Amino acid sequence: DAKTTQPPSMDCAEGRAANLPCNHSTISGNEYVYWYRQIHSQGPQYIIHGLKNNETNEMASLIITEDRKSSTLILPHATLRDTAVYYCIVSANYGGATNKLIFGTGTLLAVQP
Amino acid sequence: DAGVTQSPTHLIKTRGQQVTLRCSPKSGHDTVSWYQQALGQGPQFIFQYYEEEERQRGNFPDRFSGHQFPNYSSELNVNALLLGDSALYLCASSSNSGRKETQYFGPGTRLLVL
């Protein structure tokens, strides 16, 4: 079973920030938080991941709470092309070896014009 | 730099047949994982290959088998196909080095079993 809980759907206005929450209250010390998204019928696209510090890249920012029990993915300026299912996943990464990713049902983000 | 590639893109088989799906990892990657995604669900982990050995396996029957070649490419084989095997099959590659590595997915092979 997935170790994360996400809302099934969210709406966001185009041009505004999209904040996608994720709860992972049973996360272990060696588990990273990963975010992927999947646009209809395509392969999942990697967005960002982190262990305990906040992370930012060209796509998004990842904010992890101090107790690591929850996180938020932020898309700073959502566009219509950001409409997708967003998956939050926790997985161990043992010294470079990538563990299996256990997907839940994700959050369907609908960006509205 | 080519990403993860999969072939074929679509496939139609009948019950009882066997199928082979192929995956070429991203350049520089040595680990390949396979996932099955049924309609309306998230991907489910099938197994992972590294150094031509199956390293991890999910909850899938022995009808699902795989292989990794010396060039790191991989095949997924499914025997005795069932209607329930109809799904999008995803390959993901990663590198067994570095702490910031993650898995990158291919576009998938859509299998329909009639």
PDB file of C-alpha atoms in Angstrom:
ATOM      1  CA  ASP A   1       0.000   0.000   0.000  1.00  0.00           C
ATOM      2  CA  ALA A   2       1.041   3.557  -0.638  1.00  0.00           C
ATOM      3  CA  LYS A   3       2.525   5.355   2.344  1.00  0.00           C
ATOM      4  CA  THR A   4       1.137   8.732   1.326  1.00  0.00           C
ATOM      5  CA  THR A   5      -2.235  10.460   1.413  1.00  0.00           C
ATOM      6  CA  GLN A   6      -3.215  13.061  -1.173  1.00  0.00           C
ATOM      7  CA  PRO A   7      -6.491  14.815  -2.009  1.00  0.00           C
ATOM      8  CA  PRO A   8      -8.078  13.175  -5.054  1.00  0.00           C
ATOM      9  CA  SER A   9      -8.466  16.414  -6.991  1.00  0.00           C
ATOM     10  CA  MET A  10      -7.679  20.134  -6.923  1.00  0.00           C
ATOM     11  CA  ASP A  11      -8.356  23.122  -9.135  1.00  0.00           C
ATOM     12  CA  CYS A  12      -6.027  26.020  -9.813  1.00  0.00           C
ATOM     13  CA  ALA A  13      -6.389  29.170 -11.891  1.00  0.00           C
ATOM     14  CA  GLU A  14      -3.922  29.622 -14.722  1.00  0.00           C
ATOM     15  CA  GLY A  15      -1.012  31.853 -13.693  1.00  0.00           C
ATOM     16  CA  ARG A  16      -1.542  31.251  -9.995  1.00  0.00           C
ATOM     17  CA  ALA A  17       0.557  29.071  -7.728  1.00  0.00           C
ATOM     18  CA  ALA A  18      -0.609  25.472  -7.311  1.00  0.00           C
ATOM     19  CA  ASN A  19       0.047  24.027  -3.866  1.00  0.00           C
ATOM     20  CA  LEU A  20      -0.344  20.259  -3.709  1.00  0.00           C
ATOM     21  CA  PRO A  21      -0.297  18.724  -0.216  1.00  0.00           C
ATOM     22  CA  CYS A  22       0.844  15.254   0.787  1.00  0.00           C
ATOM     23  CA  ASN A  23       0.766  13.466   4.126  1.00  0.00           C
ATOM     24  CA  HIS A  24       3.366  10.820   4.905  1.00  0.00           C
ATOM     25  CA  SER A  25       3.152  10.440   8.678  1.00  0.00           C
ATOM     26  CA  THR A  26       4.907   7.029   8.745  1.00  0.00           C
ATOM     27  CA  ILE A  27       7.955   8.108   6.761  1.00  0.00           C
ATOM     28  CA  SER A  28      11.244   6.531   7.876  1.00  0.00           C
ATOM     29  CA  GLY A  29      14.511   8.361   8.377  1.00  0.00           C
ATOM     30  CA  ASN A  30      16.064   6.988   5.190  1.00  0.00           C
ATOM     31  CA  GLU A  31      13.056   7.634   2.941  1.00  0.00           C
ATOM     32  CA  TYR A  32      12.957  10.436   0.431  1.00  0.00           C
ATOM     33  CA  VAL A  33       9.840  12.258  -0.750  1.00  0.00           C
ATOM     34  CA  TYR A  34       9.427  12.076  -4.528  1.00  0.00           C
ATOM     35  CA  TRP A  35       6.962  13.876  -6.773  1.00  0.00           C
ATOM     36  CA  TYR A  36       6.013  12.701 -10.226  1.00  0.00           C
ATOM     37  CA  ARG A  37       3.236  13.760 -12.544  1.00  0.00           C
ATOM     38  CA  GLN A  38       1.463  11.935 -15.323  1.00  0.00           C
ATOM     39  CA  ILE A  39      -0.283  13.587 -18.193  1.00  0.00           C
ATOM     40  CA  HIS A  40      -2.979  11.423 -19.717  1.00  0.00           C
ATOM     41  CA  SER A  41      -1.629   8.184 -21.216  1.00  0.00           C
ATOM     42  CA  GLN A  42       2.013   9.255 -20.967  1.00  0.00           C
ATOM     43  CA  GLY A  43       4.777   7.904 -18.733  1.00  0.00           C
ATOM     44  CA  PRO A  44       5.183   9.562 -15.320  1.00  0.00           C
ATOM     45  CA  GLN A  45       7.454  12.602 -15.383  1.00  0.00           C
ATOM     46  CA  TYR A  46       9.891  13.188 -12.531  1.00  0.00           C
ATOM     47  CA  ILE A  47       9.446  16.592 -10.876  1.00  0.00           C
ATOM     48  CA  ILE A  48      11.525  16.816  -7.721  1.00  0.00           C
ATOM     49  CA  HIS A  49      12.589  14.924  -4.610  1.00  0.00           C
ATOM     50  CA  GLY A  50      14.072  15.671  -1.210  1.00  0.00           C
ATOM     51  CA  LEU A  51      15.015  14.188   2.130  1.00  0.00           C
ATOM     52  CA  LYS A  52      14.484  16.892   4.750  1.00  0.00           C
ATOM     53  CA  ASN A  53      15.552  20.221   3.289  1.00  0.00           C
ATOM     54  CA  ASN A  54      13.377  22.253   0.976  1.00  0.00           C
ATOM     55  CA  GLU A  55      14.270  21.804  -2.670  1.00  0.00           C
ATOM     56  CA  THR A  56      13.742  23.921  -5.767  1.00  0.00           C
ATOM     57  CA  ASN A  57      14.362  23.271  -9.433  1.00  0.00           C
ATOM     58  CA  GLU A  58      13.180  24.721 -12.716  1.00  0.00           C
ATOM     59  CA  MET A  59       9.821  22.969 -12.446  1.00  0.00           C
ATOM     60  CA  ALA A  60       8.747  23.286  -8.845  1.00  0.00           C
ATOM     61  CA  SER A  61       9.561  23.728  -5.178  1.00  0.00           C
ATOM     62  CA  LEU A  62       9.236  21.061  -2.505  1.00  0.00           C
ATOM     63  CA  ILE A  63       8.547  22.127   1.062  1.00  0.00           C
ATOM     64  CA  ILE A  64       8.978  19.384   3.695  1.00  0.00           C
ATOM     65  CA  THR A  65       7.826  20.031   7.248  1.00  0.00           C
ATOM     66  CA  GLU A  66      10.399  19.847  10.022  1.00  0.00           C
ATOM     67  CA  ASP A  67       8.940  16.582  11.379  1.00  0.00           C
ATOM     68  CA  ARG A  68       8.890  15.246   7.770  1.00  0.00           C
ATOM     69  CA  LYS A  69       5.328  14.014   8.175  1.00  0.00           C
ATOM     70  CA  SER A  70       3.981  16.109   5.338  1.00  0.00           C
ATOM     71  CA  SER A  71       5.122  18.052   2.307  1.00  0.00           C
ATOM     72  CA  THR A  72       3.821  20.481  -0.295  1.00  0.00           C
ATOM     73  CA  LEU A  73       4.677  20.650  -3.971  1.00  0.00           C
ATOM     74  CA  ILE A  74       4.484  24.183  -5.331  1.00  0.00           C
ATOM     75  CA  LEU A  75       4.108  24.999  -9.013  1.00  0.00           C
ATOM     76  CA  PRO A  76       4.752  28.760  -8.935  1.00  0.00           C
ATOM     77  CA  HIS A  77       2.842  29.791 -12.056  1.00  0.00           C
ATOM     78  CA  ALA A  78       0.500  27.043 -13.224  1.00  0.00           C
ATOM     79  CA  THR A  79      -0.292  26.741 -16.914  1.00  0.00           C
ATOM     80  CA  LEU A  80      -2.860  24.633 -18.730  1.00  0.00           C
ATOM     81  CA  ARG A  81      -0.066  22.165 -19.574  1.00  0.00           C
ATOM     82  CA  ASP A  82       0.346  21.469 -15.856  1.00  0.00           C
ATOM     83  CA  THR A  83      -3.019  19.685 -15.801  1.00  0.00           C
ATOM     84  CA  ALA A  84      -2.076  16.148 -14.768  1.00  0.00           C
ATOM     85  CA  VAL A  85      -2.210  13.557 -11.993  1.00  0.00           C
ATOM     86  CA  TYR A  86       0.450  14.350  -9.395  1.00  0.00           C
ATOM     87  CA  TYR A  87       1.903  11.504  -7.336  1.00  0.00           C
ATOM     88  CA  CYS A  88       3.647  11.918  -3.996  1.00  0.00           C
ATOM     89  CA  ILE A  89       5.815   8.897  -3.133  1.00  0.00           C
ATOM     90  CA  VAL A  90       8.113   8.029  -0.262  1.00  0.00           C
ATOM     91  CA  SER A  91      10.912   5.626  -1.015  1.00  0.00           C
ATOM     92  CA  ALA A  92      14.295   4.705   0.379  1.00  0.00           C
ATOM     93  CA  ASN A  93      17.371   5.452  -1.675  1.00  0.00           C
ATOM     94  CA  TYR A  94      20.131   3.262  -0.307  1.00  0.00           C
ATOM     95  CA  GLY A  95      23.432   4.860  -1.210  1.00  0.00           C
ATOM     96  CA  GLY A  96      22.409   5.412  -4.812  1.00  0.00           C
ATOM     97  CA  ALA A  97      20.376   2.276  -5.422  1.00  0.00           C
ATOM     98  CA  THR A  98      16.840   3.364  -6.245  1.00  0.00           C
ATOM     99  CA  ASN A  99      14.180   1.443  -4.402  1.00  0.00           C
ATOM    100  CA  LYS A 100      10.819   0.588  -5.899  1.00  0.00           C
ATOM    101  CA  LEU A 101       8.320   3.416  -6.148  1.00  0.00           C
ATOM    102  CA  ILE A 102       4.911   2.694  -4.640  1.00  0.00           C
ATOM    103  CA  PHE A 103       2.306   4.880  -6.304  1.00  0.00           C
ATOM    104  CA  GLY A 104      -1.021   5.786  -4.765  1.00  0.00           C
ATOM    105  CA  THR A 105      -3.911   7.281  -6.688  1.00  0.00           C
ATOM    106  CA  GLY A 106      -2.437  10.796  -6.736  1.00  0.00           C
ATOM    107  CA  THR A 107      -4.068  14.212  -7.068  1.00  0.00           C
ATOM    108  CA  LEU A 108      -5.691  15.256 -10.312  1.00  0.00           C
ATOM    109  CA  LEU A 109      -4.748  18.915 -10.742  1.00  0.00           C
ATOM    110  CA  ALA A 110      -7.001  20.768 -13.150  1.00  0.00           C
ATOM    111  CA  VAL A 111      -5.658  24.168 -14.203  1.00  0.00           C
ATOM    112  CA  GLN A 112      -8.520  26.414 -15.252  1.00  0.00           C
ATOM    113  CA  PRO A 113      -8.159  29.203 -17.857  1.00  0.00           C
TER     114      PRO A 113
ATOM    115  CA  ASP B   1      20.710  12.560 -24.973  1.00  0.00           C
ATOM    116  CA  ALA B   2      17.952  10.000 -25.548  1.00  0.00           C
ATOM    117  CA  GLY B   3      15.658   9.305 -22.668  1.00  0.00           C
ATOM    118  CA  VAL B   4      14.089   5.970 -21.836  1.00  0.00           C
ATOM    119  CA  THR B   5      12.653   4.282 -24.909  1.00  0.00           C
ATOM    120  CA  GLN B   6      10.161   1.437 -25.106  1.00  0.00           C
ATOM    121  CA  SER B   7       8.875  -0.759 -27.902  1.00  0.00           C
ATOM    122  CA  PRO B   8       6.368  -1.413 -29.216  1.00  0.00           C
ATOM    123  CA  THR B   9       4.078   1.511 -28.366  1.00  0.00           C
ATOM    124  CA  HIS B  10       0.906  -0.559 -28.707  1.00  0.00           C
ATOM    125  CA  LEU B  11       0.216  -4.275 -28.844  1.00  0.00           C
ATOM    126  CA  ILE B  12      -2.878  -6.457 -29.174  1.00  0.00           C
ATOM    127  CA  LYS B  13      -2.758 -10.094 -28.068  1.00  0.00           C
ATOM    128  CA  THR B  14      -5.283 -12.816 -27.311  1.00  0.00           C
ATOM    129  CA  ARG B  15      -5.715 -14.776 -24.090  1.00  0.00           C
ATOM    130  CA  GLY B  16      -3.109 -17.474 -23.585  1.00  0.00           C
ATOM    131  CA  GLN B  17      -0.517 -15.877 -25.800  1.00  0.00           C
ATOM    132  CA  GLN B  18       2.916 -14.681 -24.723  1.00  0.00           C
ATOM    133  CA  VAL B  19       4.292 -11.157 -25.118  1.00  0.00           C
ATOM    134  CA  THR B  20       7.730  -9.519 -24.921  1.00  0.00           C
ATOM    135  CA  LEU B  21       8.166  -5.820 -24.247  1.00  0.00           C
ATOM    136  CA  ARG B  22      11.464  -3.988 -24.621  1.00  0.00           C
ATOM    137  CA  CYS B  23      13.132  -1.084 -22.865  1.00  0.00           C
ATOM    138  CA  SER B  24      16.319   0.885 -23.461  1.00  0.00           C
ATOM    139  CA  PRO B  25      17.456   2.914 -20.443  1.00  0.00           C
ATOM    140  CA  LYS B  26      18.568   6.516 -20.376  1.00  0.00           C
ATOM    141  CA  SER B  27      22.228   6.983 -21.269  1.00  0.00           C
ATOM    142  CA  GLY B  28      24.416   6.375 -18.225  1.00  0.00           C
ATOM    143  CA  HIS B  29      21.777   4.363 -16.366  1.00  0.00           C
ATOM    144  CA  ASP B  30      22.344   0.751 -15.345  1.00  0.00           C
ATOM    145  CA  THR B  31      19.147  -0.165 -13.484  1.00  0.00           C
ATOM    146  CA  VAL B  32      15.777  -0.899 -15.055  1.00  0.00           C
ATOM    147  CA  SER B  33      12.428  -1.197 -13.282  1.00  0.00           C
ATOM    148  CA  TRP B  34       9.111  -2.313 -14.760  1.00  0.00           C
ATOM    149  CA  TYR B  35       5.662  -1.140 -13.705  1.00  0.00           C
ATOM    150  CA  GLN B  36       2.117  -2.082 -14.710  1.00  0.00           C
ATOM    151  CA  GLN B  37      -0.582   0.586 -14.797  1.00  0.00           C
ATOM    152  CA  ALA B  38      -4.189  -0.511 -15.135  1.00  0.00           C
ATOM    153  CA  LEU B  39      -6.742   2.022 -16.317  1.00  0.00           C
ATOM    154  CA  GLY B  40      -7.536   4.606 -13.645  1.00  0.00           C
ATOM    155  CA  GLN B  41      -4.881   3.385 -11.209  1.00  0.00           C
ATOM    156  CA  GLY B  42      -1.337   4.345 -10.302  1.00  0.00           C
ATOM    157  CA  PRO B  43       1.586   2.288 -11.611  1.00  0.00           C
ATOM    158  CA  GLN B  44       2.405  -0.916  -9.718  1.00  0.00           C
ATOM    159  CA  PHE B  45       5.974  -2.164  -9.356  1.00  0.00           C
ATOM    160  CA  ILE B  46       6.680  -5.479 -11.111  1.00  0.00           C
ATOM    161  CA  PHE B  47      10.441  -5.951 -10.704  1.00  0.00           C
ATOM    162  CA  GLN B  48      13.837  -4.282 -10.989  1.00  0.00           C
ATOM    163  CA  TYR B  49      16.989  -5.437 -12.766  1.00  0.00           C
ATOM    164  CA  TYR B  50      20.581  -4.513 -12.023  1.00  0.00           C
ATOM    165  CA  GLU B  51      23.737  -6.230 -13.245  1.00  0.00           C
ATOM    166  CA  GLU B  52      21.545  -8.635 -15.228  1.00  0.00           C
ATOM    167  CA  GLU B  53      19.910  -9.928 -12.040  1.00  0.00           C
ATOM    168  CA  GLU B  54      16.421  -9.398 -10.639  1.00  0.00           C
ATOM    169  CA  ARG B  55      17.049  -7.307  -7.545  1.00  0.00           C
ATOM    170  CA  GLN B  56      13.542  -6.590  -6.274  1.00  0.00           C
ATOM    171  CA  ARG B  57      10.138  -8.006  -7.163  1.00  0.00           C
ATOM    172  CA  GLY B  58       6.614  -6.829  -6.523  1.00  0.00           C
ATOM    173  CA  ASN B  59       3.512  -8.939  -5.992  1.00  0.00           C
ATOM    174  CA  PHE B  60       3.228 -10.377  -9.494  1.00  0.00           C
ATOM    175  CA  PRO B  61       2.952 -14.057 -10.497  1.00  0.00           C
ATOM    176  CA  ASP B  62       5.729 -16.034 -12.140  1.00  0.00           C
ATOM    177  CA  ARG B  63       4.039 -15.503 -15.498  1.00  0.00           C
ATOM    178  CA  PHE B  64       5.853 -12.167 -15.421  1.00  0.00           C
ATOM    179  CA  SER B  65       9.572 -12.549 -16.046  1.00  0.00           C
ATOM    180  CA  GLY B  66      12.331 -10.335 -17.235  1.00  0.00           C
ATOM    181  CA  HIS B  67      15.842 -10.090 -18.481  1.00  0.00           C
ATOM    182  CA  GLN B  68      18.570  -7.489 -18.566  1.00  0.00           C
ATOM    183  CA  PHE B  69      21.275  -7.509 -21.202  1.00  0.00           C
ATOM    184  CA  PRO B  70      24.947  -6.461 -20.877  1.00  0.00           C
ATOM    185  CA  ASN B  71      24.102  -3.114 -22.527  1.00  0.00           C
ATOM    186  CA  TYR B  72      21.571  -2.526 -19.691  1.00  0.00           C
ATOM    187  CA  SER B  73      18.515  -2.823 -21.928  1.00  0.00           C
ATOM    188  CA  SER B  74      15.733  -5.001 -20.617  1.00  0.00           C
ATOM    189  CA  GLU B  75      12.801  -7.167 -21.644  1.00  0.00           C
ATOM    190  CA  LEU B  76       9.563  -7.944 -19.852  1.00  0.00           C
ATOM    191  CA  ASN B  77       7.926 -11.246 -20.752  1.00  0.00           C
ATOM    192  CA  VAL B  78       4.384 -12.219 -19.855  1.00  0.00           C
ATOM    193  CA  ASN B  79       3.194 -15.781 -20.469  1.00  0.00           C
ATOM    194  CA  ALA B  80      -0.331 -17.163 -20.643  1.00  0.00           C
ATOM    195  CA  LEU B  81      -1.899 -13.745 -21.022  1.00  0.00           C
ATOM    196  CA  LEU B  82      -5.121 -12.980 -19.156  1.00  0.00           C
ATOM    197  CA  LEU B  83      -7.668 -10.291 -19.913  1.00  0.00           C
ATOM    198  CA  GLY B  84      -6.564  -8.590 -16.692  1.00  0.00           C
ATOM    199  CA  ASP B  85      -3.052  -8.136 -18.067  1.00  0.00           C
ATOM    200  CA  SER B  86      -4.387  -5.356 -20.307  1.00  0.00           C
ATOM    201  CA  ALA B  87      -2.547  -2.271 -19.088  1.00  0.00           C
ATOM    202  CA  LEU B  88       0.103   0.337 -19.773  1.00  0.00           C
ATOM    203  CA  TYR B  89       3.521  -1.195 -19.090  1.00  0.00           C
ATOM    204  CA  LEU B  90       6.119   1.318 -18.009  1.00  0.00           C
ATOM    205  CA  CYS B  91       9.869   1.003 -17.890  1.00  0.00           C
ATOM    206  CA  ALA B  92      11.953   3.263 -15.660  1.00  0.00           C
ATOM    207  CA  SER B  93      15.720   3.573 -15.553  1.00  0.00           C
ATOM    208  CA  SER B  94      18.071   4.859 -12.883  1.00  0.00           C
ATOM    209  CA  SER B  95      21.707   4.811 -11.910  1.00  0.00           C
ATOM    210  CA  ASN B  96      23.108   2.768  -9.052  1.00  0.00           C
ATOM    211  CA  SER B  97      25.419   5.582  -8.046  1.00  0.00           C
ATOM    212  CA  GLY B  98      24.921   8.911  -6.402  1.00  0.00           C
ATOM    213  CA  ARG B  99      22.572   9.861  -3.611  1.00  0.00           C
ATOM    214  CA  LYS B 100      20.375  12.180  -5.649  1.00  0.00           C
ATOM    215  CA  GLU B 101      19.362   9.631  -8.252  1.00  0.00           C
ATOM    216  CA  THR B 102      15.800   8.884  -9.179  1.00  0.00           C
ATOM    217  CA  GLN B 103      13.917   6.861 -11.762  1.00  0.00           C
ATOM    218  CA  TYR B 104      13.029   8.224 -15.189  1.00  0.00           C
ATOM    219  CA  PHE B 105      10.113   6.675 -17.045  1.00  0.00           C
ATOM    220  CA  GLY B 106       9.610   5.811 -20.668  1.00  0.00           C
ATOM    221  CA  PRO B 107       6.400   6.469 -22.617  1.00  0.00           C
ATOM    222  CA  GLY B 108       5.076   2.965 -21.987  1.00  0.00           C
ATOM    223  CA  THR B 109       3.697   0.103 -24.047  1.00  0.00           C
ATOM    224  CA  ARG B 110      -0.075  -0.222 -24.099  1.00  0.00           C
ATOM    225  CA  LEU B 111      -1.076  -3.889 -24.137  1.00  0.00           C
ATOM    226  CA  LEU B 112      -4.605  -4.992 -24.938  1.00  0.00           C
ATOM    227  CA  VAL B 113      -5.519  -8.632 -24.338  1.00  0.00           C
ATOM    228  CA  LEU B 114      -8.653  -9.847 -26.115  1.00  0.00           C
TER     229      LEU B 114
END
